């Protein structure tokens, strides 16, 4: 570690692990990425501990004294492209067999972090299309599919707007469930669809925490019990928020109408 201080080494490793975790990566992947980056930068002894809201990295300096740093994770989303880029970078550095340039690694991580997200219009269109095809998959007709398409588009526009306010996942889930139920009941009352159940279910699939549940199960299977349990509880809280919002929306809408 002659070309980089131990503090800088740990900081770069933290950046790599945080990138994986913030974009929906599994616990074991964030830990492995942090350790690979640290070793590629010259660390002899490096270890990492990751939970859904924190990344901790430890490494030893030339005097074999341990140094530890942590980074709090406050924002989590899903971006598989960034996960793949960080994972590929860490594997390429590990396979080189020599100490990497720390500034170059840091610049590459920064470039990955600044990778443009998908444009809002594309996200909105894909979300609407997913709702449409879920309606067809659940046995609905083309009218249910069309209603799901429109409601799915409205939901995604609202979520993109609310994303600026950094609301927690539970509140967003309650709002999403309420909006979906109100709009689904509206198209039923207008006589556009024979049943609101298919429409509501199809649009809800857009915000169901499927990836979070899968990652939680993978963490539990791999032995990361604390991280897996935390992810599972978080996913169930999102599901509970969707259920509460949907029930509240239906009850309020029915009360106002009748």
Short mmCIF file of C-alpha atoms in Angstrom, two decimals:
data_model
loop_
_atom_site.label_atom_id
_atom_site.label_comp_id
_atom_site.label_asym_id
_atom_site.label_seq_id
_atom_site.Cartn_x
_atom_site.Cartn_y
_atom_site.Cartn_z
CA UNK A 1 0.00 0.00 0.00
CA UNK A 2 2.82 2.41 -0.82
CA UNK A 3 0.86 4.32 -3.48
CA UNK A 4 -2.27 4.95 -1.46
CA UNK A 5 -3.09 5.73 2.14
CA UNK A 6 -5.14 3.25 4.11
CA UNK A 7 -7.93 5.81 4.55
CA UNK A 8 -8.22 6.40 0.81
CA UNK A 9 -8.16 2.66 0.16
CA UNK A 10 -11.04 2.06 2.55
CA UNK A 11 -12.97 5.03 1.18
CA UNK A 12 -12.77 3.71 -2.41
CA UNK A 13 -13.81 0.25 -1.22
CA UNK A 14 -16.78 1.79 0.59
CA UNK A 15 -17.79 3.62 -2.58
CA UNK A 16 -17.84 0.34 -4.52
CA UNK A 17 -19.88 -1.52 -1.90
CA UNK A 18 -22.31 1.37 -1.51
CA UNK A 19 -22.87 1.52 -5.27
CA UNK A 20 -23.89 -2.13 -5.32
CA UNK A 21 -26.17 -1.81 -2.29
CA UNK A 22 -27.81 1.47 -3.38
CA UNK A 23 -28.77 -0.01 -6.72
CA UNK A 24 -30.45 -3.17 -5.42
CA UNK A 25 -27.52 -5.58 -5.18
CA UNK A 26 -27.36 -8.52 -2.80
CA UNK A 27 -25.48 -8.40 0.51
CA UNK A 28 -22.86 -10.95 -0.51
CA UNK A 29 -22.19 -9.11 -3.78
CA UNK A 30 -21.62 -5.79 -2.00
CA UNK A 31 -19.23 -7.47 0.47
CA UNK A 32 -17.29 -9.31 -2.23
CA UNK A 33 -17.02 -6.17 -4.35
CA UNK A 34 -15.67 -4.10 -1.45
CA UNK A 35 -13.08 -6.74 -0.56
CA UNK A 36 -11.99 -7.25 -4.19
CA UNK A 37 -11.48 -3.51 -4.68
CA UNK A 38 -9.51 -3.23 -1.42
CA UNK A 39 -7.21 -6.11 -2.36
CA UNK A 40 -6.75 -4.77 -5.89
CA UNK A 41 -5.55 -1.51 -4.31
CA UNK A 42 -2.94 -3.34 -2.23
CA UNK A 43 -4.67 -4.34 1.01
CA UNK A 44 -3.30 -7.54 2.54
CA UNK A 45 -6.12 -8.07 5.01
CA UNK A 46 -9.52 -6.71 4.09
CA UNK A 47 -13.00 -7.61 5.24
CA UNK A 48 -16.45 -6.13 4.79
CA UNK A 49 -19.78 -6.25 6.59
CA UNK A 50 -22.92 -5.15 4.78
CA UNK A 51 -26.49 -4.64 5.98
CA UNK A 52 -29.33 -3.04 4.00
CA UNK A 53 -28.54 0.39 5.48
CA UNK A 54 -24.78 0.31 6.07
CA UNK A 55 -21.46 -0.75 4.52
CA UNK A 56 -18.46 -1.35 6.80
CA UNK A 57 -14.95 -2.04 5.49
CA UNK A 58 -11.83 -2.93 7.51
CA UNK A 59 -8.22 -3.24 6.33
CA UNK A 60 -4.75 -3.25 7.87
CA UNK A 61 -1.97 -0.76 7.21
CA UNK A 62 1.75 -1.48 6.88
CA UNK A 63 2.04 -1.73 10.68
CA UNK A 64 -0.77 -4.34 10.72
CA UNK A 65 -3.04 -1.92 12.57
CA UNK A 66 -6.71 -2.23 11.67
CA UNK A 67 -8.60 0.70 10.21
CA UNK A 68 -12.37 0.65 9.83
CA UNK A 69 -14.86 2.99 8.19
CA UNK A 70 -18.58 2.83 7.49
CA UNK A 71 -21.03 4.46 5.14
CA UNK A 72 -24.75 4.89 5.84
CA UNK A 73 -27.09 3.95 2.99
CA UNK A 74 -30.15 6.20 2.89
CA UNK A 75 -31.24 5.78 -0.72
CA UNK A 76 -32.00 2.46 -2.38
CA UNK A 77 -33.26 1.89 -5.89
CA UNK A 78 -32.94 -0.75 -8.60
CA UNK A 79 -30.39 -0.33 -11.38
CA UNK A 80 -29.02 -3.65 -12.57
CA UNK A 81 -26.77 -1.94 -15.11
CA UNK A 82 -24.74 -0.17 -12.42
CA UNK A 83 -24.50 -3.37 -10.37
CA UNK A 84 -23.16 -5.22 -13.40
CA UNK A 85 -20.64 -2.45 -14.12
CA UNK A 86 -19.26 -2.36 -10.56
CA UNK A 87 -19.16 -6.15 -10.39
CA UNK A 88 -17.33 -6.36 -13.72
CA UNK A 89 -14.85 -3.68 -12.61
CA UNK A 90 -14.02 -5.48 -9.36
CA UNK A 91 -13.50 -8.81 -11.13
CA UNK A 92 -11.26 -7.28 -13.78
CA UNK A 93 -9.14 -5.57 -11.13
CA UNK A 94 -8.89 -8.80 -9.11
CA UNK A 95 -7.77 -10.79 -12.16
CA UNK A 96 -4.92 -8.39 -13.04
CA UNK A 97 -2.65 -9.76 -10.34
CA UNK A 98 -1.05 -6.39 -9.59
CA UNK A 99 -1.86 -3.29 -7.57
CA UNK A 100 -4.24 -0.97 -9.39
CA UNK A 101 -3.98 2.79 -9.68
CA UNK A 102 -6.26 4.20 -6.94
CA UNK A 103 -7.09 7.40 -8.82
CA UNK A 104 -8.05 5.41 -11.90
CA UNK A 105 -10.29 3.11 -9.85
CA UNK A 106 -11.93 6.08 -8.15
CA UNK A 107 -12.56 7.77 -11.50
CA UNK A 108 -14.12 4.59 -12.90
CA UNK A 109 -16.42 4.29 -9.88
CA UNK A 110 -17.40 7.93 -10.23
CA UNK A 111 -18.17 7.37 -13.91
CA UNK A 112 -20.39 4.43 -13.01
CA UNK A 113 -22.14 6.50 -10.35
CA UNK A 114 -22.84 9.26 -12.87
CA UNK A 115 -24.14 6.85 -15.52
CA UNK A 116 -27.37 8.43 -16.79
CA UNK A 117 -30.56 6.82 -15.58
CA UNK A 118 -33.18 5.74 -18.05
CA UNK A 119 -35.23 8.76 -19.18
CA UNK A 120 -38.50 9.32 -17.33
CA UNK A 121 -40.58 8.91 -20.47
CA UNK A 122 -39.09 5.46 -21.14
CA UNK A 123 -39.61 4.34 -17.53
CA UNK A 124 -43.21 5.55 -17.68
CA UNK A 125 -43.93 3.76 -20.96
CA UNK A 126 -42.37 0.49 -19.79
CA UNK A 127 -44.29 0.64 -16.50
CA UNK A 128 -47.54 1.19 -18.39
CA UNK A 129 -46.78 -1.69 -20.77
CA UNK A 130 -45.97 -4.01 -17.87
CA UNK A 131 -49.38 -3.25 -16.34
CA UNK A 132 -51.05 -3.91 -19.69
CA UNK A 133 -49.43 -7.33 -20.13
CA UNK A 134 -50.05 -8.30 -16.51
CA UNK A 135 -53.76 -7.61 -17.09
CA UNK A 136 -53.76 -9.93 -20.10
CA UNK A 137 -51.77 -12.54 -18.19
CA UNK A 138 -54.33 -12.49 -15.37
CA UNK A 139 -57.12 -13.26 -17.82
CA UNK A 140 -58.43 -9.77 -18.43
CA UNK A 141 -59.72 -8.51 -21.76
CA UNK A 142 -58.42 -5.69 -23.87
CA UNK A 143 -60.53 -3.12 -22.00
CA UNK A 144 -58.95 -4.17 -18.68
CA UNK A 145 -55.55 -4.09 -20.37
CA UNK A 146 -56.14 -0.59 -21.73
CA UNK A 147 -57.33 0.64 -18.33
CA UNK A 148 -54.30 -0.93 -16.67
CA UNK A 149 -52.03 0.76 -19.21
CA UNK A 150 -53.45 4.22 -18.45
CA UNK A 151 -53.52 3.74 -14.66
CA UNK A 152 -50.02 2.28 -14.72
CA UNK A 153 -48.79 5.32 -16.60
CA UNK A 154 -50.46 7.70 -14.14
CA UNK A 155 -48.99 5.80 -11.19
CA UNK A 156 -45.45 5.96 -12.58
CA UNK A 157 -45.74 9.70 -13.30
CA UNK A 158 -46.88 10.29 -9.71
CA UNK A 159 -44.06 8.14 -8.29
CA UNK A 160 -41.45 9.96 -10.37
CA UNK A 161 -42.79 13.25 -9.02
CA UNK A 162 -42.81 12.01 -5.41
CA UNK A 163 -39.26 10.70 -5.78
CA UNK A 164 -38.04 14.29 -5.47
CA UNK A 165 -39.36 14.47 -1.89
CA UNK A 166 -37.34 11.44 -0.65
CA UNK A 167 -40.33 9.81 1.06
CA UNK A 168 -39.79 6.43 2.72
CA UNK A 169 -40.95 3.25 1.03
CA UNK A 170 -43.92 2.66 3.34
CA UNK A 171 -45.46 6.06 2.67
CA UNK A 172 -44.92 5.65 -1.07
CA UNK A 173 -46.56 2.22 -0.89
CA UNK A 174 -49.62 3.59 0.90
CA UNK A 175 -49.96 6.38 -1.67
CA UNK A 176 -49.49 3.93 -4.55
CA UNK A 177 -52.08 1.50 -3.20
CA UNK A 178 -54.60 4.26 -2.59
CA UNK A 179 -54.13 5.80 -6.03
CA UNK A 180 -54.42 2.44 -7.79
CA UNK A 181 -57.59 1.46 -5.94
CA UNK A 182 -59.30 4.80 -6.54
CA UNK A 183 -58.50 4.83 -10.26
CA UNK A 184 -59.45 1.17 -10.67
CA UNK A 185 -62.79 1.72 -8.96
CA UNK A 186 -63.32 4.82 -11.11
CA UNK A 187 -63.06 2.91 -14.40
CA UNK A 188 -65.47 0.31 -12.97
CA UNK A 189 -68.04 2.93 -12.02
CA UNK A 190 -67.73 4.52 -15.46
CA UNK A 191 -68.58 1.18 -16.98
CA UNK A 192 -65.32 0.85 -18.89
CA UNK A 193 -64.41 -2.55 -17.37
CA UNK A 194 -66.57 -5.37 -15.97
CA UNK A 195 -64.38 -5.77 -12.86
CA UNK A 196 -61.77 -3.66 -11.10
CA UNK A 197 -59.96 -6.65 -9.56
CA UNK A 198 -57.92 -7.52 -12.65
CA UNK A 199 -56.99 -3.89 -13.28
CA UNK A 200 -55.99 -3.26 -9.68
CA UNK A 201 -53.92 -6.44 -9.47
CA UNK A 202 -52.17 -5.78 -12.78
CA UNK A 203 -51.10 -2.26 -11.79
CA UNK A 204 -50.10 -3.33 -8.27
CA UNK A 205 -47.63 -5.78 -9.80
CA UNK A 206 -45.65 -2.74 -10.94
CA UNK A 207 -44.80 -1.79 -7.34
CA UNK A 208 -44.72 -5.21 -5.63
CA UNK A 209 -41.24 -5.62 -4.01
CA UNK A 210 -40.35 -8.78 -5.91
CA UNK A 211 -36.62 -8.12 -6.21
CA UNK A 212 -36.37 -7.24 -2.51
CA UNK A 213 -38.00 -10.54 -1.54
CA UNK A 214 -35.72 -12.53 -3.86
CA UNK A 215 -32.61 -10.79 -2.46
CA UNK A 216 -33.82 -11.40 1.09
CA UNK A 217 -34.22 -15.12 0.43
CA UNK A 218 -30.80 -15.29 -1.25
CA UNK A 219 -29.23 -13.55 1.75
CA UNK A 220 -30.89 -15.99 4.17
CA UNK A 221 -29.77 -18.99 2.12
CA UNK A 222 -26.18 -17.70 1.97
CA UNK A 223 -26.11 -17.26 5.75
CA UNK A 224 -26.48 -13.47 5.96
CA UNK A 225 -29.28 -13.83 8.50
CA UNK A 226 -29.40 -10.26 9.77
CA UNK A 227 -29.33 -8.66 6.31
CA UNK A 228 -31.81 -11.20 4.94
CA UNK A 229 -34.24 -10.68 7.80
CA UNK A 230 -33.99 -6.89 7.47
CA UNK A 231 -34.65 -7.05 3.72
CA UNK A 232 -37.59 -9.41 4.27
CA UNK A 233 -39.16 -7.14 6.88
CA UNK A 234 -38.67 -4.15 4.57
CA UNK A 235 -40.36 -6.00 1.70
CA UNK A 236 -43.28 -7.02 3.92
CA UNK A 237 -43.66 -3.42 5.10
CA UNK A 238 -43.93 -2.31 1.48
CA UNK A 239 -46.51 -5.03 0.83
CA UNK A 240 -48.42 -3.97 3.96
CA UNK A 241 -48.39 -0.37 2.76
CA UNK A 242 -49.80 -1.39 -0.63
CA UNK A 243 -52.53 -3.41 1.07
CA UNK A 244 -53.43 -0.62 3.48
CA UNK A 245 -53.48 1.98 0.70
CA UNK A 246 -55.61 -0.21 -1.55
CA UNK A 247 -58.14 -0.95 1.20
CA UNK A 248 -58.27 2.68 2.30
CA UNK A 249 -58.79 3.89 -1.27
CA UNK A 250 -61.64 1.46 -1.92
CA UNK A 251 -63.38 2.30 1.37
CA UNK A 252 -63.07 6.07 0.92
CA UNK A 253 -64.16 5.92 -2.71
CA UNK A 254 -67.16 3.76 -1.86
CA UNK A 255 -68.15 6.04 1.03
CA UNK A 256 -67.97 9.20 -1.08
CA UNK A 257 -69.87 7.60 -3.98
CA UNK A 258 -72.61 5.88 -2.03
#
